[in-house]
Amino acid sequence: MASATEGDVGIAAEPVTVLQSVFEELSLNKLATSLGASEQALRLIISIFLGYPLALFYRHYLFYKDSYLIHLFHTITGLSIAYFNFGTQLYHSLLCVVLQFLILRLMGRTITAVLTTFCFQMIYLLAGYYYTATGNYDIKWTMPHCVLTLKLIGLAVDYFDGGRDLNSLSSEQQKYAIRGVPSLLEVAGFSYFYGAFLVGPQFSMNHYMKLVQGQLSDIPGKIPNSTMPALKRLSLGLIYLVGYTLLSPHIPEDYLLTEDYENRPFWFRCMYMLIWGKFVLYKYVTCWLVTEGVCILTGLGFDGFDENRKPKWDACANMKVWLFETTPRFTGTINSFNINTNAWVSRYVFKRLKFLGSKELSQGLSLLFLALWHGLHSGYLICFQMEFLIVIVERQAASLIRESPALTNLASTTVLQPFFYLVQQTIHWLFMGYSMTAFCLFTWEKWLKVYKSIYFLGHVFFLSLLVILPYIHKAMVPRKEKLKKME
């Protein structure tokens, strides 16, 4: 009897064993390995694409339902995505959301609430960076938390503005100022909205509340006609995803640290950095285009109508793809890349530093904030220091060309324009790659090794121009008195 029972158990257990082995074969870890990616990266991609079925469910079943149901849906789905990616570490975001709600309620519309929010949220984020930091880029709870940090700081500032006299606010501040008192469920829904929780984009509480209230539609009273615009951004994101997946094994950033790279000719090292610098940004472009499609599908991407009464769906756009691919200028890339985060920094940091009386100082402090927001590695500081330097030099060069008659005539020569464009693009992407080297390699011993191998070309080039251009400007730009005589 015992043997028969054991046999029955064995037979019954056999399908379980088979199923177990099947599930092991289908595990995310093995799938990720077969794709040449990490499990965390695969979870991130799945979560981003999961926004589309969630958006479809929202459109068809919740779009004009009670607000509390929508907030609840956004909160539950966002928390589920957080758990899928980071397990019990989702408590970090939950704690910060609840404490932020308490700060707003207990401190009210005061500057104390704003300063407390800024200090608490930034210190919590930086502490997270400190305790989880490694020498490599890891996808962990701090990744969505940096997005959340900006959201909650912006929420506190907008809530503070909502209590100020309307005449003391700029038109932009009036647009974002929160007049009502957000509930905990509203703050949670705003924070955990599935289309932006992991990688952005940034949007205001007022814009989110318009979504919940059914106001973000090109057809009043009906579900937005946004399927095709969403699919266009999704398709574009898929193109970048495929391109990045196919090319990443052939242009790895680790190659920059190898002896083979160091022993290559100088021109090869520069060209590799140029190509890698352009290509490495594609992983960010992919994520932002896909999440933008989710936001458009829900209606959050609706931004009113243009002069021809055509609906605009760029409220959550983080990329201007055509500008990104064609601009020969550094400022063009800045204006086309991570748009909503740059707009957030401009709105809540740069413009709020107006009292300093120096545009350059405000810009420098804004970039310092961005560097710290990204992480504690020295590479971030070097990257944004280079951005600051490059933008100043580019402005000087543009001013020189614009104000010098000889250079203006030369630049407007039609035959030479393709050549000038090629030279500009080469300089542009070579030094974008130079800046991104520090950004992606993080630690000083890594980026310093690469910079040494190309003789600190970026720093030498732009610091030299910073010193030389004012003298060239003085020599080539006629004084006003001379200009009047020439006229």
mmCIF file of C-alpha atoms in Angstrom, residues 123-322:
data_model
loop_
_atom_site.group_PDB
_atom_site.id
_atom_site.type_symbol
_atom_site.label_atom_id
_atom_site.label_comp_id
_atom_site.label_asym_id
_atom_site.label_seq_id
_atom_site.Cartn_x
_atom_site.Cartn_y
_atom_site.Cartn_z
ATOM 1 C CA ILE A 123 18.284 64.397 1.455
ATOM 2 C CA TYR A 124 16.229 61.199 1.263
ATOM 3 C CA LEU A 125 17.137 60.791 -2.424
ATOM 4 C CA LEU A 126 20.836 61.523 -1.855
ATOM 5 C CA ALA A 127 20.915 59.125 1.109
ATOM 6 C CA GLY A 128 19.423 56.489 -1.173
ATOM 7 C CA TYR A 129 22.159 57.153 -3.729
ATOM 8 C CA TYR A 130 24.811 56.918 -1.015
ATOM 9 C CA TYR A 131 23.666 53.593 0.413
ATOM 10 C CA THR A 132 22.923 51.889 -2.918
ATOM 11 C CA ALA A 133 25.748 53.276 -5.063
ATOM 12 C CA THR A 134 28.040 51.000 -7.043
ATOM 13 C CA GLY A 135 30.540 51.708 -9.789
ATOM 14 C CA ASN A 136 28.008 50.723 -12.454
ATOM 15 C CA TYR A 137 24.558 51.848 -13.556
ATOM 16 C CA ASP A 138 22.052 49.741 -11.637
ATOM 17 C CA ILE A 139 18.276 49.887 -11.931
ATOM 18 C CA LYS A 140 17.070 50.166 -8.359
ATOM 19 C CA TRP A 141 14.452 52.053 -6.338
ATOM 20 C CA THR A 142 16.367 55.322 -6.586
ATOM 21 C CA MET A 143 15.681 55.472 -10.346
ATOM 22 C CA PRO A 144 11.914 56.211 -10.089
ATOM 23 C CA HIS A 145 12.512 57.993 -6.791
ATOM 24 C CA CYS A 146 14.441 60.790 -8.488
ATOM 25 C CA VAL A 147 11.388 61.353 -10.732
ATOM 26 C CA LEU A 148 9.146 61.338 -7.644
ATOM 27 C CA THR A 149 11.417 63.800 -5.837
ATOM 28 C CA LEU A 150 10.890 66.452 -8.503
ATOM 29 C CA LYS A 151 7.148 65.797 -8.523
ATOM 30 C CA LEU A 152 6.815 66.294 -4.782
ATOM 31 C CA ILE A 153 9.023 69.396 -4.662
ATOM 32 C CA GLY A 154 7.025 70.905 -7.520
ATOM 33 C CA LEU A 155 3.807 70.003 -5.699
ATOM 34 C CA ALA A 156 4.947 71.897 -2.574
ATOM 35 C CA VAL A 157 5.969 74.992 -4.566
ATOM 36 C CA ASP A 158 2.705 75.051 -6.537
ATOM 37 C CA TYR A 159 0.721 74.630 -3.306
ATOM 38 C CA PHE A 160 2.632 77.551 -1.782
ATOM 39 C CA ASP A 161 1.945 79.692 -4.887
ATOM 40 C CA GLY A 162 -1.753 78.860 -4.547
ATOM 41 C CA GLY A 163 -1.877 80.883 -1.334
ATOM 42 C CA ARG A 164 -0.133 83.959 -2.732
ATOM 43 C CA ASP A 165 -1.750 87.042 -4.192
ATOM 44 C CA LEU A 166 -2.555 86.447 -7.869
ATOM 45 C CA ASN A 167 -0.925 89.735 -8.902
ATOM 46 C CA SER A 168 2.397 88.669 -7.347
ATOM 47 C CA LEU A 169 2.605 85.573 -9.565
ATOM 48 C CA SER A 170 3.864 85.351 -13.121
ATOM 49 C CA SER A 171 1.506 83.961 -15.756
ATOM 50 C CA GLU A 172 3.391 80.652 -15.587
ATOM 51 C CA GLN A 173 3.106 80.487 -11.802
ATOM 52 C CA GLN A 174 -0.625 81.252 -12.025
ATOM 53 C CA LYS A 175 -1.034 78.334 -14.411
ATOM 54 C CA TYR A 176 0.520 75.836 -12.000
ATOM 55 C CA ALA A 177 -0.615 77.284 -8.653
ATOM 56 C CA ILE A 178 -2.818 74.872 -6.664
ATOM 57 C CA ARG A 179 -5.843 76.651 -5.206
ATOM 58 C CA GLY A 180 -7.500 73.636 -3.591
ATOM 59 C CA VAL A 181 -6.197 71.324 -0.876
ATOM 60 C CA PRO A 182 -5.083 67.945 -2.291
ATOM 61 C CA SER A 183 -6.244 64.806 -0.481
ATOM 62 C CA LEU A 184 -3.924 61.896 0.275
ATOM 63 C CA LEU A 185 -5.554 59.866 -2.501
ATOM 64 C CA GLU A 186 -5.007 62.702 -5.000
ATOM 65 C CA VAL A 187 -1.350 63.046 -4.038
ATOM 66 C CA ALA A 188 -0.898 59.254 -4.315
ATOM 67 C CA GLY A 189 -2.606 59.067 -7.718
ATOM 68 C CA PHE A 190 -0.492 61.966 -8.960
ATOM 69 C CA SER A 191 2.698 60.340 -7.649
ATOM 70 C CA TYR A 192 2.059 56.782 -8.857
ATOM 71 C CA PHE A 193 0.470 57.453 -12.258
ATOM 72 C CA TYR A 194 1.652 54.394 -14.200
ATOM 73 C CA GLY A 195 2.548 56.314 -17.364
ATOM 74 C CA ALA A 196 5.242 58.356 -15.638
ATOM 75 C CA PHE A 197 6.172 56.716 -12.325
ATOM 76 C CA LEU A 198 9.333 54.958 -13.485
ATOM 77 C CA VAL A 199 11.090 57.312 -15.916
ATOM 78 C CA GLY A 200 8.880 60.396 -16.173
ATOM 79 C CA PRO A 201 7.800 62.668 -17.750
ATOM 80 C CA GLN A 202 7.186 65.436 -15.247
ATOM 81 C CA PHE A 203 3.759 67.085 -15.107
ATOM 82 C CA SER A 204 1.989 69.318 -12.619
ATOM 83 C CA MET A 205 -0.772 68.429 -10.161
ATOM 84 C CA ASN A 206 -3.123 70.820 -11.974
ATOM 85 C CA HIS A 207 -2.548 69.032 -15.274
ATOM 86 C CA TYR A 208 -3.085 65.655 -13.607
ATOM 87 C CA MET A 209 -6.356 66.861 -12.043
ATOM 88 C CA LYS A 210 -7.577 67.961 -15.479
ATOM 89 C CA LEU A 211 -7.005 64.376 -16.634
ATOM 90 C CA VAL A 212 -8.975 62.963 -13.705
ATOM 91 C CA GLN A 213 -11.798 65.440 -14.310
ATOM 92 C CA GLY A 214 -12.041 64.428 -17.981
ATOM 93 C CA GLN A 215 -10.934 67.813 -19.312
ATOM 94 C CA LEU A 216 -7.971 66.544 -21.375
ATOM 95 C CA SER A 217 -9.778 65.546 -24.542
ATOM 96 C CA ASP A 218 -9.904 67.007 -28.024
ATOM 97 C CA ILE A 219 -13.598 66.006 -28.125
ATOM 98 C CA PRO A 220 -15.379 67.476 -25.076
ATOM 99 C CA GLY A 221 -17.518 64.914 -23.316
ATOM 100 C CA LYS A 222 -15.906 61.992 -25.127
ATOM 101 C CA ILE A 223 -12.779 59.829 -24.901
ATOM 102 C CA PRO A 224 -9.844 61.629 -26.588
ATOM 103 C CA ASN A 225 -9.098 60.759 -30.172
ATOM 104 C CA SER A 226 -5.474 60.059 -29.308
ATOM 105 C CA THR A 227 -4.885 56.473 -30.409
ATOM 106 C CA MET A 228 -3.001 57.292 -33.609
ATOM 107 C CA PRO A 229 -0.747 59.977 -32.044
ATOM 108 C CA ALA A 230 0.070 57.487 -29.249
ATOM 109 C CA LEU A 231 0.871 54.713 -31.730
ATOM 110 C CA LYS A 232 3.161 57.051 -33.682
ATOM 111 C CA ARG A 233 5.263 57.734 -30.583
ATOM 112 C CA LEU A 234 5.213 54.037 -29.677
ATOM 113 C CA SER A 235 6.390 53.100 -33.184
ATOM 114 C CA LEU A 236 9.177 55.650 -33.022
ATOM 115 C CA GLY A 237 10.184 54.303 -29.616
ATOM 116 C CA LEU A 238 10.270 50.761 -30.990
ATOM 117 C CA ILE A 239 12.550 51.864 -33.830
ATOM 118 C CA TYR A 240 15.009 53.322 -31.319
ATOM 119 C CA LEU A 241 14.676 50.216 -29.137
ATOM 120 C CA VAL A 242 15.506 47.887 -32.022
ATOM 121 C CA GLY A 243 18.397 50.096 -33.097
ATOM 122 C CA TYR A 244 19.827 50.214 -29.584
ATOM 123 C CA THR A 245 19.399 46.457 -29.074
ATOM 124 C CA LEU A 246 21.158 45.635 -32.336
ATOM 125 C CA LEU A 247 24.011 48.101 -31.944
ATOM 126 C CA SER A 248 24.722 47.936 -28.210
ATOM 127 C CA PRO A 249 26.902 44.793 -28.410
ATOM 128 C CA HIS A 250 29.115 46.528 -31.001
ATOM 129 C CA ILE A 251 29.554 49.922 -29.293
ATOM 130 C CA PRO A 252 29.968 49.153 -25.581
ATOM 131 C CA GLU A 253 31.005 51.883 -23.170
ATOM 132 C CA ASP A 254 33.340 49.417 -21.404
ATOM 133 C CA TYR A 255 35.545 49.481 -24.492
ATOM 134 C CA LEU A 256 36.560 53.040 -23.553
ATOM 135 C CA LEU A 257 38.385 51.561 -20.538
ATOM 136 C CA THR A 258 40.294 48.884 -22.428
ATOM 137 C CA GLU A 259 43.960 48.890 -23.401
ATOM 138 C CA ASP A 260 42.927 48.269 -27.001
ATOM 139 C CA TYR A 261 41.077 51.615 -27.048
ATOM 140 C CA GLU A 262 44.039 53.355 -25.430
ATOM 141 C CA ASN A 263 46.448 51.933 -27.989
ATOM 142 C CA ARG A 264 44.358 52.974 -30.980
ATOM 143 C CA PRO A 265 45.265 56.094 -33.021
ATOM 144 C CA PHE A 266 44.048 59.406 -31.618
ATOM 145 C CA TRP A 267 41.577 59.955 -34.474
ATOM 146 C CA PHE A 268 40.026 56.524 -33.830
ATOM 147 C CA ARG A 269 39.584 57.232 -30.113
ATOM 148 C CA CYS A 270 37.815 60.497 -30.942
ATOM 149 C CA MET A 271 35.565 58.905 -33.592
ATOM 150 C CA TYR A 272 34.598 56.049 -31.293
ATOM 151 C CA MET A 273 33.677 58.553 -28.580
ATOM 152 C CA LEU A 274 31.652 60.541 -31.120
ATOM 153 C CA ILE A 275 29.644 57.532 -32.337
ATOM 154 C CA TRP A 276 29.190 56.074 -28.849
ATOM 155 C CA GLY A 277 28.125 59.479 -27.475
ATOM 156 C CA LYS A 278 25.278 59.693 -29.975
ATOM 157 C CA PHE A 279 24.216 56.083 -29.655
ATOM 158 C CA VAL A 280 24.273 55.824 -25.838
ATOM 159 C CA LEU A 281 21.436 58.365 -25.608
ATOM 160 C CA TYR A 282 19.094 56.087 -27.566
ATOM 161 C CA LYS A 283 18.165 54.042 -24.496
ATOM 162 C CA TYR A 284 16.778 57.188 -22.885
ATOM 163 C CA VAL A 285 15.050 58.238 -26.101
ATOM 164 C CA THR A 286 13.359 54.812 -26.260
ATOM 165 C CA CYS A 287 11.936 54.997 -22.744
ATOM 166 C CA TRP A 288 10.676 58.549 -23.110
ATOM 167 C CA LEU A 289 8.989 57.964 -26.467
ATOM 168 C CA VAL A 290 7.209 54.843 -25.206
ATOM 169 C CA THR A 291 6.004 56.532 -21.995
ATOM 170 C CA GLU A 292 4.930 59.597 -23.963
ATOM 171 C CA GLY A 293 2.713 57.320 -26.031
ATOM 172 C CA VAL A 294 1.096 56.026 -22.820
ATOM 173 C CA CYS A 295 0.450 59.596 -21.640
ATOM 174 C CA ILE A 296 -1.054 60.540 -25.005
ATOM 175 C CA LEU A 297 -3.318 57.484 -24.964
ATOM 176 C CA THR A 298 -4.729 58.414 -21.556
ATOM 177 C CA GLY A 299 -5.211 62.053 -22.603
ATOM 178 C CA LEU A 300 -2.494 63.435 -20.317
ATOM 179 C CA GLY A 301 -0.510 64.438 -23.414
ATOM 180 C CA PHE A 302 -3.269 66.792 -24.648
ATOM 181 C CA ASP A 303 -2.008 70.381 -24.876
ATOM 182 C CA GLY A 304 -4.889 72.251 -26.459
ATOM 183 C CA PHE A 305 -5.149 73.207 -30.138
ATOM 184 C CA ASP A 306 -2.820 74.941 -32.575
ATOM 185 C CA GLU A 307 -3.739 77.937 -34.732
ATOM 186 C CA ASN A 308 -5.443 75.596 -37.234
ATOM 187 C CA ARG A 309 -7.575 74.026 -34.474
ATOM 188 C CA LYS A 310 -5.655 70.774 -34.700
ATOM 189 C CA PRO A 311 -5.133 69.037 -31.341
ATOM 190 C CA LYS A 312 -1.629 69.087 -29.885
ATOM 191 C CA TRP A 313 -0.442 66.008 -27.985
ATOM 192 C CA ASP A 314 2.949 67.221 -26.775
ATOM 193 C CA ALA A 315 2.167 68.141 -23.142
ATOM 194 C CA CYS A 316 4.222 65.149 -21.951
ATOM 195 C CA ALA A 317 6.807 65.147 -24.738
ATOM 196 C CA ASN A 318 10.297 64.505 -23.407
ATOM 197 C CA MET A 319 11.865 64.366 -26.874
ATOM 198 C CA LYS A 320 11.847 66.471 -30.027
ATOM 199 C CA VAL A 321 13.195 63.714 -32.226
ATOM 200 C CA TRP A 322 13.762 65.667 -35.438
#
